[in-house]
XYZ file of C-alpha atoms in Angstrom:
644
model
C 0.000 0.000 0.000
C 1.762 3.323 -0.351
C 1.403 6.494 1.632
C -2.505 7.428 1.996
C -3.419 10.611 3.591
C -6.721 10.400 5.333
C -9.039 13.117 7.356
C -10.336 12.230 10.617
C -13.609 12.782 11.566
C -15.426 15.938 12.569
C -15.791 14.603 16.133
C -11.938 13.403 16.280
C -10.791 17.125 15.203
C -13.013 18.399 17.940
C -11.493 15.925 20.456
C -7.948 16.756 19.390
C -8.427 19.973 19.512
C -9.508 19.621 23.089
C -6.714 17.342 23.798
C -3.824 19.945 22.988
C -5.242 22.860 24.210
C -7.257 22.229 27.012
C -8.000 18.409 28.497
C -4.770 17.869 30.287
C -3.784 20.193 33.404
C -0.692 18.133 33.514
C 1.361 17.346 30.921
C 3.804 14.982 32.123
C 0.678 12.838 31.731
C 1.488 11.997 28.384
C 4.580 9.749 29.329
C 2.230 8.165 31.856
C -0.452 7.048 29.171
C 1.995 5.996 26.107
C 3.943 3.743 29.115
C 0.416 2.256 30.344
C -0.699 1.611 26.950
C 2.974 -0.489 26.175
C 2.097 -1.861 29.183
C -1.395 -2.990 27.869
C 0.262 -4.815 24.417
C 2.642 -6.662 26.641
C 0.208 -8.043 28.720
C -1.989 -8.847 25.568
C 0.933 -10.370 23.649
C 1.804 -12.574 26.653
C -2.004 -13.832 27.259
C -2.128 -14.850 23.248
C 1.342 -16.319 23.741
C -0.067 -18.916 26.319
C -2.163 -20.678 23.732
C 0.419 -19.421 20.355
C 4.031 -19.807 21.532
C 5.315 -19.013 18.126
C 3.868 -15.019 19.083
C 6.530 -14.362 20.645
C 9.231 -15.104 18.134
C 11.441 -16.394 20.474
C 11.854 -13.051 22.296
C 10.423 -13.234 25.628
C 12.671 -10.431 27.340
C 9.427 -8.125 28.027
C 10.411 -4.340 28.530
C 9.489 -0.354 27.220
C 11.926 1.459 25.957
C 12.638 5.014 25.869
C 14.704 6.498 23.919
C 15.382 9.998 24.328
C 17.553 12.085 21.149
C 18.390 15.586 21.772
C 20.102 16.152 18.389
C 16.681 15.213 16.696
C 14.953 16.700 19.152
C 12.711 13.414 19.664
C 11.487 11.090 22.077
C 10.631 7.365 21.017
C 8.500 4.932 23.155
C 9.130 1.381 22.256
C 7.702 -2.132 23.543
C 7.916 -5.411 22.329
C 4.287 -6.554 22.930
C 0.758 -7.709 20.655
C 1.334 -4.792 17.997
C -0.967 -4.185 15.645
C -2.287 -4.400 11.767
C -3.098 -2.063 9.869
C -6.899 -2.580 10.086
C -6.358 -2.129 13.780
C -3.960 0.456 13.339
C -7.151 2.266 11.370
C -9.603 1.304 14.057
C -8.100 2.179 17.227
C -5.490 5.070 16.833
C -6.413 6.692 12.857
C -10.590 6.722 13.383
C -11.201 7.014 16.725
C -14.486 8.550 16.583
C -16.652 5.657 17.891
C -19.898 5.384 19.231
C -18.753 7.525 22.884
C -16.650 9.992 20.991
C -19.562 12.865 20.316
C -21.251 12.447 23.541
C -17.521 12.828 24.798
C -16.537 15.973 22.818
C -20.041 17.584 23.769
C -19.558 17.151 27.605
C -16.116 18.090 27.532
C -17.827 21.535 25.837
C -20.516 21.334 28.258
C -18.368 20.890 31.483
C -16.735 23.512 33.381
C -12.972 23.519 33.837
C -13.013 22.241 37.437
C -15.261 18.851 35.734
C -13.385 18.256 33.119
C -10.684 15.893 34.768
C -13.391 13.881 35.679
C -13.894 12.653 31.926
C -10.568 12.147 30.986
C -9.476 8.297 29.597
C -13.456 7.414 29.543
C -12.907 7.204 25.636
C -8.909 6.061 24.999
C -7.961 9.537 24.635
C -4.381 8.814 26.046
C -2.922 8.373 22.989
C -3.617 11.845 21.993
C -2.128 12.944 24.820
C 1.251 13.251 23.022
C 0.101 16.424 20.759
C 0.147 18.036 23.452
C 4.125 18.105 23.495
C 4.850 17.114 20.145
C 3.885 18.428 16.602
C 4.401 15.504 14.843
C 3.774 11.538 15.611
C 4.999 8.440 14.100
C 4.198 5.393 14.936
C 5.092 2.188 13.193
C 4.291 -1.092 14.478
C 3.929 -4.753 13.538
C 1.546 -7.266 15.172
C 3.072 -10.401 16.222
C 2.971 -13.649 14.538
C 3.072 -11.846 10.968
C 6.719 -10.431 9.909
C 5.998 -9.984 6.649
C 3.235 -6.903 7.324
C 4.218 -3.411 9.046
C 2.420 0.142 9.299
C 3.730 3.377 9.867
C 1.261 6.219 10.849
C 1.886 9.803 10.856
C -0.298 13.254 12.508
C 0.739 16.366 13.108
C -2.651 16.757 14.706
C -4.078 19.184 12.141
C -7.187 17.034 11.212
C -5.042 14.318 9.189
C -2.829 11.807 9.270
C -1.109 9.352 6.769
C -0.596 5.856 6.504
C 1.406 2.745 5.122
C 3.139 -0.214 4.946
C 6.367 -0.326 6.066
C 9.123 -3.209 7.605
C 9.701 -3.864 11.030
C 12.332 -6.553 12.055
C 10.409 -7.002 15.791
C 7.296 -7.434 16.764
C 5.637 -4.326 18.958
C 4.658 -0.825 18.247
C 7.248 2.178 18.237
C 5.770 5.643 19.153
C 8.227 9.016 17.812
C 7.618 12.152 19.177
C 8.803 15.212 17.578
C 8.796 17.205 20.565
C 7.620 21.468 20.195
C 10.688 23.674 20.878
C 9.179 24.441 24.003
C 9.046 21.183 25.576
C 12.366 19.316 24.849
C 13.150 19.614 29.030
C 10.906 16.227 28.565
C 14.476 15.115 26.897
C 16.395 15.217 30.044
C 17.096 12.226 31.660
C 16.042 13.858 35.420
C 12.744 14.718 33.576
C 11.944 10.975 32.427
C 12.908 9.281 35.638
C 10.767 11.577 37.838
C 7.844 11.183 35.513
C 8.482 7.464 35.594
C 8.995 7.010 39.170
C 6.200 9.033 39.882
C 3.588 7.390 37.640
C 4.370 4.458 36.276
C 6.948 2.619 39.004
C 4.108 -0.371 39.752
C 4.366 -1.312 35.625
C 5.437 -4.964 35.996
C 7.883 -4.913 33.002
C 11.039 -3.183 32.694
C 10.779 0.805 31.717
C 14.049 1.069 30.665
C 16.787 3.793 29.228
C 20.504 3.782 27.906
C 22.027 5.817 30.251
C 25.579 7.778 29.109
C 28.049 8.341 31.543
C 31.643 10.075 31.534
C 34.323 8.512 33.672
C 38.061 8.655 33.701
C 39.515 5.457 32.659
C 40.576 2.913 35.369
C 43.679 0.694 35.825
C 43.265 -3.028 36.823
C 44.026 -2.139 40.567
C 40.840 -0.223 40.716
C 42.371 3.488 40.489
C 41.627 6.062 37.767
C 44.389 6.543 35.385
C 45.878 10.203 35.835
C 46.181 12.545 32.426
C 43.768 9.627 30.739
C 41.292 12.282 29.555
C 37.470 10.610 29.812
C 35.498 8.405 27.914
C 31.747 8.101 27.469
C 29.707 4.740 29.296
C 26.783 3.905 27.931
C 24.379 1.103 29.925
C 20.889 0.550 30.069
C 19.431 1.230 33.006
C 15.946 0.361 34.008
C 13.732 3.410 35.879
C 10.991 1.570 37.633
C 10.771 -1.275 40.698
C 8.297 -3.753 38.637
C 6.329 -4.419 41.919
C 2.845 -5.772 41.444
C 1.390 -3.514 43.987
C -1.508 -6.002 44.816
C 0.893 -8.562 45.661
C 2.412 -6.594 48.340
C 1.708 -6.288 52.020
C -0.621 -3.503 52.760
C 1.794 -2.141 55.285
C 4.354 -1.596 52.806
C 2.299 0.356 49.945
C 2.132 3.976 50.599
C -1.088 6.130 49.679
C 0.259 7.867 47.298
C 1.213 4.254 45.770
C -2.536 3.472 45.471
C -3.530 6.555 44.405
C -0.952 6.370 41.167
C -2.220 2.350 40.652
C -5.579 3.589 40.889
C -4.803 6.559 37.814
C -3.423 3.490 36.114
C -5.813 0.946 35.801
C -8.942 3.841 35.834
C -6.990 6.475 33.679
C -8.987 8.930 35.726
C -7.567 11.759 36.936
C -8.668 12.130 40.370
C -7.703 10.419 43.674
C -9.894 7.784 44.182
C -12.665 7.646 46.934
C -11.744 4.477 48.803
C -9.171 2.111 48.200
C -10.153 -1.942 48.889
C -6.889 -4.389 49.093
C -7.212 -7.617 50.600
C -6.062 -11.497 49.871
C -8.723 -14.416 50.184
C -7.452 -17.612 51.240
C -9.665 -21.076 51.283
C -11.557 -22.359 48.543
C -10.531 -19.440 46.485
C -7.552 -18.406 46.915
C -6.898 -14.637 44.707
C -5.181 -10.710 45.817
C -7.447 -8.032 44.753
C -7.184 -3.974 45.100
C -10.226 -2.788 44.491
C -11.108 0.826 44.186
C -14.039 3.260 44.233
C -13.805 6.433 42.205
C -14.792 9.955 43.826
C -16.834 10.605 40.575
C -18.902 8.839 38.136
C -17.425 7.335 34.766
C -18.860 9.375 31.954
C -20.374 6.460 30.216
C -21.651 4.645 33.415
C -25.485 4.816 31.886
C -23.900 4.313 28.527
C -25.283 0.894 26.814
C -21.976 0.680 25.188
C -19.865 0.924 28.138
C -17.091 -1.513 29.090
C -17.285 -2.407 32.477
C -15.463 -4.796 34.831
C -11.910 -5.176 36.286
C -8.387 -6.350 35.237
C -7.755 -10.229 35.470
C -4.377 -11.949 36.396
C -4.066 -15.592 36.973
C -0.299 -16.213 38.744
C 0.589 -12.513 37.621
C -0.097 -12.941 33.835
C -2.721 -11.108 32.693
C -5.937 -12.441 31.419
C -8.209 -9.840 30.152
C -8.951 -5.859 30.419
C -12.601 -5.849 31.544
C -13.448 -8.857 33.066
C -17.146 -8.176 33.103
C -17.703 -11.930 35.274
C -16.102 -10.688 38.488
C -18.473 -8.084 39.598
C -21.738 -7.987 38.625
C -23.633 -4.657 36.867
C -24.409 -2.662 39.568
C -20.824 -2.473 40.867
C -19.612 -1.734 37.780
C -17.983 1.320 38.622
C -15.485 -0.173 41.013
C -12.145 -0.521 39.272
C -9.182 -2.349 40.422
C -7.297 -5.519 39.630
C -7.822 -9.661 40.379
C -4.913 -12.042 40.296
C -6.095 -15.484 40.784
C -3.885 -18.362 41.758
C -6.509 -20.773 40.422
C -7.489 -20.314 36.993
C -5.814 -21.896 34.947
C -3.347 -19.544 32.461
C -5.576 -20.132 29.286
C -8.788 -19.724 30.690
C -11.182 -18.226 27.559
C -13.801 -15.651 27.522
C -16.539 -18.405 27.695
C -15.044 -20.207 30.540
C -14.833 -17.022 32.262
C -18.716 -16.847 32.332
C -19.517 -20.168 33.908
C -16.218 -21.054 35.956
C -17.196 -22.164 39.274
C -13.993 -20.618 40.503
C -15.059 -16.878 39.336
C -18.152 -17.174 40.948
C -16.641 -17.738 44.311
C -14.141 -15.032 43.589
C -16.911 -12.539 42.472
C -18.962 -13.683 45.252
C -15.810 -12.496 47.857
C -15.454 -9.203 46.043
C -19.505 -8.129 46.339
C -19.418 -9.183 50.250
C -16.181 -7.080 50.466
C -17.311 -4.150 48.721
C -20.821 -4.075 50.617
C -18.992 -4.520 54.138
C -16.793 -1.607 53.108
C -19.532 0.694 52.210
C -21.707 -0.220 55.300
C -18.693 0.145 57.644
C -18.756 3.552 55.787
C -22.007 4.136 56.466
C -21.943 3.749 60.178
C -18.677 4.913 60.835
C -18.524 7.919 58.356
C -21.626 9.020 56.938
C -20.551 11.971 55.879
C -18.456 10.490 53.275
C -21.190 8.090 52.764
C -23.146 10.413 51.500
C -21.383 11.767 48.712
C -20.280 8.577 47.566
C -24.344 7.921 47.880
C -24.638 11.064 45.625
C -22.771 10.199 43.082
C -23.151 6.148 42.495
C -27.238 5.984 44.946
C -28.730 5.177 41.834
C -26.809 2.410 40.685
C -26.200 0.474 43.605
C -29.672 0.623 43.700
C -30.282 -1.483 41.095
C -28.686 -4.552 43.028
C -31.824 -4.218 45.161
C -33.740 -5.792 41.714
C -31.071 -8.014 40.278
C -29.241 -9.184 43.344
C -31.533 -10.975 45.666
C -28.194 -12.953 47.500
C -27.409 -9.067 48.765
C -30.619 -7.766 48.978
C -30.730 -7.666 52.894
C -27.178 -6.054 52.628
C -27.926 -3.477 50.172
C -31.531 -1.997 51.613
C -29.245 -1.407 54.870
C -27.186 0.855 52.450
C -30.222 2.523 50.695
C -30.463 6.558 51.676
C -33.918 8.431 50.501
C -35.059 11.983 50.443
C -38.286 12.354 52.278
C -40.980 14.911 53.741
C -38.912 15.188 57.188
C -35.965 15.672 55.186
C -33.735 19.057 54.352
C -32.455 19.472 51.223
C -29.225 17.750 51.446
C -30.215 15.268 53.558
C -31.488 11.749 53.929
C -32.835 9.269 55.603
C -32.475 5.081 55.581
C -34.910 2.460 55.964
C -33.820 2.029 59.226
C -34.343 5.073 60.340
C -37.662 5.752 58.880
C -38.967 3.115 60.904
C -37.259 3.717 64.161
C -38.948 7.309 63.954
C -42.658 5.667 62.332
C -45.433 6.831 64.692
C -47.434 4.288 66.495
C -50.497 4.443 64.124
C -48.394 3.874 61.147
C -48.769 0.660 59.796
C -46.995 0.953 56.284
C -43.739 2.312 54.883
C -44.916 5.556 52.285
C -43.419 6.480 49.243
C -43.983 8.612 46.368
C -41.549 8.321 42.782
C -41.284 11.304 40.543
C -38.682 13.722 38.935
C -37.184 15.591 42.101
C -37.993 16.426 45.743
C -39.342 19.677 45.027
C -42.090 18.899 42.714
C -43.394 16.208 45.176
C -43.674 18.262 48.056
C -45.924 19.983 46.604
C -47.969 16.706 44.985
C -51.842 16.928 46.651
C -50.931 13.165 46.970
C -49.283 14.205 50.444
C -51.905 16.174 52.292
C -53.537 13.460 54.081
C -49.763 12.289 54.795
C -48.344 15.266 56.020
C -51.707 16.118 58.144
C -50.668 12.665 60.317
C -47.323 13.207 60.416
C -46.886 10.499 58.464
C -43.560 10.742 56.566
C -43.660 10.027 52.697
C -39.868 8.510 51.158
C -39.239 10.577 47.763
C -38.202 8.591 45.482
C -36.904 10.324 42.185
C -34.370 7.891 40.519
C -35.600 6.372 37.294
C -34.408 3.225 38.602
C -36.630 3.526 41.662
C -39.544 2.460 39.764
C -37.998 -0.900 39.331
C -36.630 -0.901 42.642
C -39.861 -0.881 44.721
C -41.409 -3.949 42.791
C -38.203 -6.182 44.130
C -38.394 -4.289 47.758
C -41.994 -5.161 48.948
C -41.214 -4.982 52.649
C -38.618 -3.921 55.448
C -38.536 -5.515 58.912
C -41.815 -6.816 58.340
C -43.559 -3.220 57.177
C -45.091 -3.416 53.862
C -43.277 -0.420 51.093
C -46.696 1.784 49.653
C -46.905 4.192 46.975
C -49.128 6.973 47.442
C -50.226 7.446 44.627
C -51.813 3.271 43.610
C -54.816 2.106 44.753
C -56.471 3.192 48.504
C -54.752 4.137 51.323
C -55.702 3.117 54.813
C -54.326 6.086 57.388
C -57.061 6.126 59.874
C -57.892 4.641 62.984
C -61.149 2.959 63.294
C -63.016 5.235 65.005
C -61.711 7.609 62.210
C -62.241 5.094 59.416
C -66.093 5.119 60.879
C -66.336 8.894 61.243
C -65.025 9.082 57.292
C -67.254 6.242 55.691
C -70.198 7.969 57.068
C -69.098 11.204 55.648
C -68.256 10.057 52.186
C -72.095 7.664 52.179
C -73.401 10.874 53.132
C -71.357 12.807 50.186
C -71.877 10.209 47.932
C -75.682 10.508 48.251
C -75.612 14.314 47.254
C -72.864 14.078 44.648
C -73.732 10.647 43.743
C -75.801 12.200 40.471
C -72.648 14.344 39.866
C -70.173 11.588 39.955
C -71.743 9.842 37.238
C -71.945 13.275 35.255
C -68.108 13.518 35.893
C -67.536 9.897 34.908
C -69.383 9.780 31.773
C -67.966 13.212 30.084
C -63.912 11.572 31.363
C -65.100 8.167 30.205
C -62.493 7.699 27.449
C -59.685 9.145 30.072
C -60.087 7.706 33.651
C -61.230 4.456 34.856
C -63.483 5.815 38.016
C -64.343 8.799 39.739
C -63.964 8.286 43.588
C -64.092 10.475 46.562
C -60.805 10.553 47.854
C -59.390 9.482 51.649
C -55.535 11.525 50.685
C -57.288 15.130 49.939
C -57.449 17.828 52.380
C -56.799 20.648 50.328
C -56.852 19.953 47.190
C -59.761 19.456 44.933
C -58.741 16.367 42.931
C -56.049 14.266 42.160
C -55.221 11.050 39.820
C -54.054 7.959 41.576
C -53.536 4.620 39.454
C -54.622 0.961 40.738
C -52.272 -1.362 42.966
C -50.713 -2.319 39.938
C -51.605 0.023 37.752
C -49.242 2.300 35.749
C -48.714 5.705 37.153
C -47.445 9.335 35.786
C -44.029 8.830 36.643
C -43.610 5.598 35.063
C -45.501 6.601 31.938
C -42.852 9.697 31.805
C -39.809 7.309 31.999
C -41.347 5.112 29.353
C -41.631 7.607 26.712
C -38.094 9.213 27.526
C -37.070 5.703 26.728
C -38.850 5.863 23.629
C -40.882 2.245 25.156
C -44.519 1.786 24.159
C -46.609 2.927 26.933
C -49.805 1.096 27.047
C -53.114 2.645 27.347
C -53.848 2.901 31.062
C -56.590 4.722 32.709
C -56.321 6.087 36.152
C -58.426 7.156 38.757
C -59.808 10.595 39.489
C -60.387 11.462 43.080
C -62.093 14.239 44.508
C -61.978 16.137 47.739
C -65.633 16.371 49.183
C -65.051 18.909 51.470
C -63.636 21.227 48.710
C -65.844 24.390 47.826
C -65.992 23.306 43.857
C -67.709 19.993 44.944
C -69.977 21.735 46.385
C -70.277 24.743 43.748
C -70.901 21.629 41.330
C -73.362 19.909 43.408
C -75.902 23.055 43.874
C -74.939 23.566 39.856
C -75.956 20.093 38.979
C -79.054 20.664 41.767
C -80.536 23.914 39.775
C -79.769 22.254 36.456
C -78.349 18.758 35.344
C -78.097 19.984 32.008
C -76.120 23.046 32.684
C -73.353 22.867 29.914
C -70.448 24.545 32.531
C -70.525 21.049 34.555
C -68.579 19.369 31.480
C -66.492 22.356 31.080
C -65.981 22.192 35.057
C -65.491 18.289 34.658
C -62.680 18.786 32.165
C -60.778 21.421 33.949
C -60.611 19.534 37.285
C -59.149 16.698 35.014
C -56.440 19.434 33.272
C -55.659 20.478 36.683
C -55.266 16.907 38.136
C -52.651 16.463 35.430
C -51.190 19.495 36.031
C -50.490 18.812 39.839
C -49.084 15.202 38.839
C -46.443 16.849 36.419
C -48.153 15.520 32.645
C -49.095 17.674 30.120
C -52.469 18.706 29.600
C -53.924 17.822 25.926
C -55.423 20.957 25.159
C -53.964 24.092 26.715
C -55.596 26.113 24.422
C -59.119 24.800 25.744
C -57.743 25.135 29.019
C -56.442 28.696 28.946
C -60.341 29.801 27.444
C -62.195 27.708 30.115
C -59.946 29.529 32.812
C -60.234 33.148 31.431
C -64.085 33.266 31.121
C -63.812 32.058 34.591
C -61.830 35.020 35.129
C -63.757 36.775 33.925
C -67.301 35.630 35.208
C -65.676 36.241 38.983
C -64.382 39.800 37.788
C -67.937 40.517 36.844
């Protein structure tokens, strides 16, 4: 093939825009990111090599190697690991734009300065990294197993890049950067090691360096030769310790040891939250360093996301995102698993049923969940704004992890009517503080806290001092059909089928009133009915009003607003569902109805009236009315007619 020049996509000139000018804070980063991702082929190339021994061309002597030039003004990155085609070449450093990319650009727009290291490495932007010190980049590299096929690729980040074949006499990739005037101090051998030592000393293979050294010639008794002059030493010299961090004692790693590991194997930016590392002996034996992030992933809601943690078996690693070892709700932790008894070709399919990773992803879940509700009880501040930023996804254990579920509704934290903003309140706690006449524990789902305080749903509530849970995760819907009961207290929405809140004496008291209202608005009800027919199943008085006129309220099982809402932002078929309309018999427009409907059953404002208490019902539940203009008119004359 010769030399093709190629334009990358709109998105991947956005992103490398951003790259250079404004996604790193730090650009020693750069060195970091081209050593992790040498680090990443030899791992690959020595996982294939298990099962093809002829990979590694009977070179097993792993290392990076850096090679710095200060006559050319260039700084190469070498490894001897997987390599790659040219296809792949194409795929994962000359088109980048994949299906994350634009959401990635447009929230890197969309984020403030202070956010932005929060999204960094969520889309293998490291790569990139290296415009940001050099204006031009070649890479050539060869994938292992096929000598006779080589590519060289060339940027100087302006929107293009070319491409070839070339010949390569080793396997591996080879990274050149032509380094801007202004940054050649990245040349300097003090420069390298510090960067090294300081982010990339855990890298199990050699990062290595010929170092040049003058020294005055020496006779054979040890002792420099006077009037000799000096000659130059070259030797290389490797710049990091190789330690796998997970295989050492606890006592012996520092924090600031973890924190680099963590940057690592997360490519995030930030320290991370909490740092997990413990060893499990019995019938599994494994070391695993575990760690929870201070921030979301950007694509944790992402269908497309890769999730899961790094896999060793006897220090060789095994795969990148080993989605078996943690299951979907956790699947923000990040870390690394060595196993000591897998075997060392263990397959992608074995992965999913071996009775070994069970047990090991078993350990990890009871880990993390002790951690977090040590966490909980011991610092809740900091539980809380880990709660704030992953809440909604651990909650979704609660539906697909029955095992845990009695471990992870102890670590479920709700907003609620007795709640300030900012705070919240467990299961636990709601029911140590339930009021002797409660029987049930009350929630409502919706949007956000603020809309639902002000739902009519809660009047009858609030007037018992009964507290309501607010539930406004999208999740929560699915949530509260898996959690139908804590310590023996049934969970109730609000706003499905009756509600029971009174005593007997009350319940008595109420059933007369209502027989009593239903005998003068009786008539009316059925008017009401029969002009909603085709939009509510039943018109009801209601046992939750005390202010309000009317509200909707869907059966035990029925469909309600919120869920309809989530539905169609999903772009799901909702299916027709009619709800209930309730009305307040105490309110003054029942009775301005009834003595309407007395004078006149025919009077044409009661289906005008019956439609606008409908409107307004939807209005209070947050849905869209379906004919504001009809609404707006109806209103006004009213206006109008109480002007007059």
């Amino acid at each position: 093939m010769s030399k093709a020049t190629k334009q990358f996509q709109t998105e991947v000139k956005q992103l490398l825009d951003l790259v250079i000018h404004s996604l790193y804070s730090n650009r020693d980063i750069f060195l970091r990111e081209l050593i992790s991702n040498a680090s990443d082929a030899i791992d690959k190339a020595r996982f294939e090599a298990q099962s093809n021994e002829s990979l590694l061309e009977g070179n097993s002597d792993w290392k990076v190697k850096l090679i710095p030039n200060k006559d050319a003004g260039t700084l190469t990155i070498r490894d001897n690991g997987i390599g790659m085609s040219m296809a792949e070449v194409e795929e994962n450093i000359g088109t980048i734009a994949k299906s994350g990319t634009k959401s990635f650009v447009q929230a890197m727009k969309d984020a403030a300065a202070a956010q932005q290291p929060e999204l960094i490495g969520q889309f293998g932007v490291g790569f990139y990294a290296s415009f940001m010190v050099a204006d031009k980049v070649v890479l050539t590299t060869r994938r292992a197993g096929d000598a006779a096929h080589a590519t060289c690729w060339e940027s100087i980040g302006d929107g293009s890049y070319t491409i070839e074949d070339c010949t390569k006499a080793e396997r591996g990739t080879e990274i050149v950067l032509h380094l801007k005037e202004e940054f050649k101090e990245y040349l300097d051998e003090w420069k390298i090691r510090s960067i090294v030592k300081k982010y990339s000393d855990f890298i199990q293979y050699p990062v290595c360096m010929d170092i040049t050294r003058t020294e005055t010639p020496k006779g054979v008794d040890g002792e420099e030769i006077e009037g000799a002059g000096t000659i130059e030493k070259i030797e290389e010299q490797t710049l990091n310790s190789m330690k796998a961090i997970w295989a050492r004692p606890k006592s012996e790693v520092t924090e600031e040891e973890y924190k680099e590991f963590y940057k690592h194997v997360s490519h995030d930016f930030e320290d991370p939250f909490k740092t997990v590392h413990f060893a499990a002996e019995g019938t599994s034996e494994f070391k695993a360093l575990l760690y929870l992030p201070a921030k979301k992933p950007f694509d944790l809601f992402m269908a497309e996301r890769k999730r899961g943690i790094q896999l060793y078996v006897k220090r060789v690693f095994i795969t990148e995102k080993c989605d078996a070892l943690l299951p979907d709700y956790l699947r923000f932790v990040r870390g690394v698993v060595d196993s000591s008894d897998l075997p060392l070709n263990v397959s992608r399919e074995i992965l999913q049923e071996d009775v070994q990773i069970k047990r090991i992803q078993k350990s990890l879940v009871n880990k993390i969940l002790s951690t977090l509700s040590d966490l909980k009880e011991k610092e809740y501040d900091q539980y809380l704004t880990f709660w704030k930023e992953f809440g909604p996804v651990l909650k979704e254990g609660l539906h697909f992890d029955y095992a845990n579920k009695e471990k992870l509704q102890e670590l479920m934290l709700f907003q609620s009517t007795r709640t300030a903003e900012g705070e919240y309140v467990s299961l636990k706690e709601y029911v140590e503080r339930m009021p002797e006449a409660q029987k049930e524990i009350y929630y409502i789902t919706g949007e956000d806290k603020s809309s639902l305080e002000q739902s009519p749903l809660l009047e009858a509530f609030n007037a018992k001092g009964f507290e309501v849970l607010f539930l406004t995760d999208p999740v929560d819907e699915w949530v509260v059909q898996s959690l139908h009961e804590y310590q023996e207290k049934s969970l109730k929405a609000v706003d499905r089928g009756d509600v029971d809140l009174d005593s007997e004496d009350e319940k008595k008291e109420k059933e007369k009133k209502q027989e009593e209202a239903k005998k003068e608005f009786g008539s009316l009800l059925e008017l009401i009915k029969g002009r909603l027919e085709s939009k509510i199943k039943e018109v009801r008085f209601s046992n939750r009003l005390t202010d309000s006129a009317c509200c909707l309220v869907a059966d035990d099982f029925g469909m309600n607003a919120n869920m309809e809402r989530i539905m169609k932002a999903m772009n799901q078929a909702v299916p027709e569902s009619k709800r209930v309309l309730e009305l307040n018999p105490d309110h003054p427009i029942v009775k301005v109805m009834g003595n309407m409907y007395k004078q006149s059953a025919d009077d044409a404002r009661l289906l005008d009236y019956a439609d606008l208490l409908y409107d307004q019902a939807l209005l209070t539940e947050g849905t869209p009315i379906k004919d504001p203009l009809k609404f707006t008119k109806l209103v006004s004359e009213l206006m109008v007619k109480a002007a007059q």
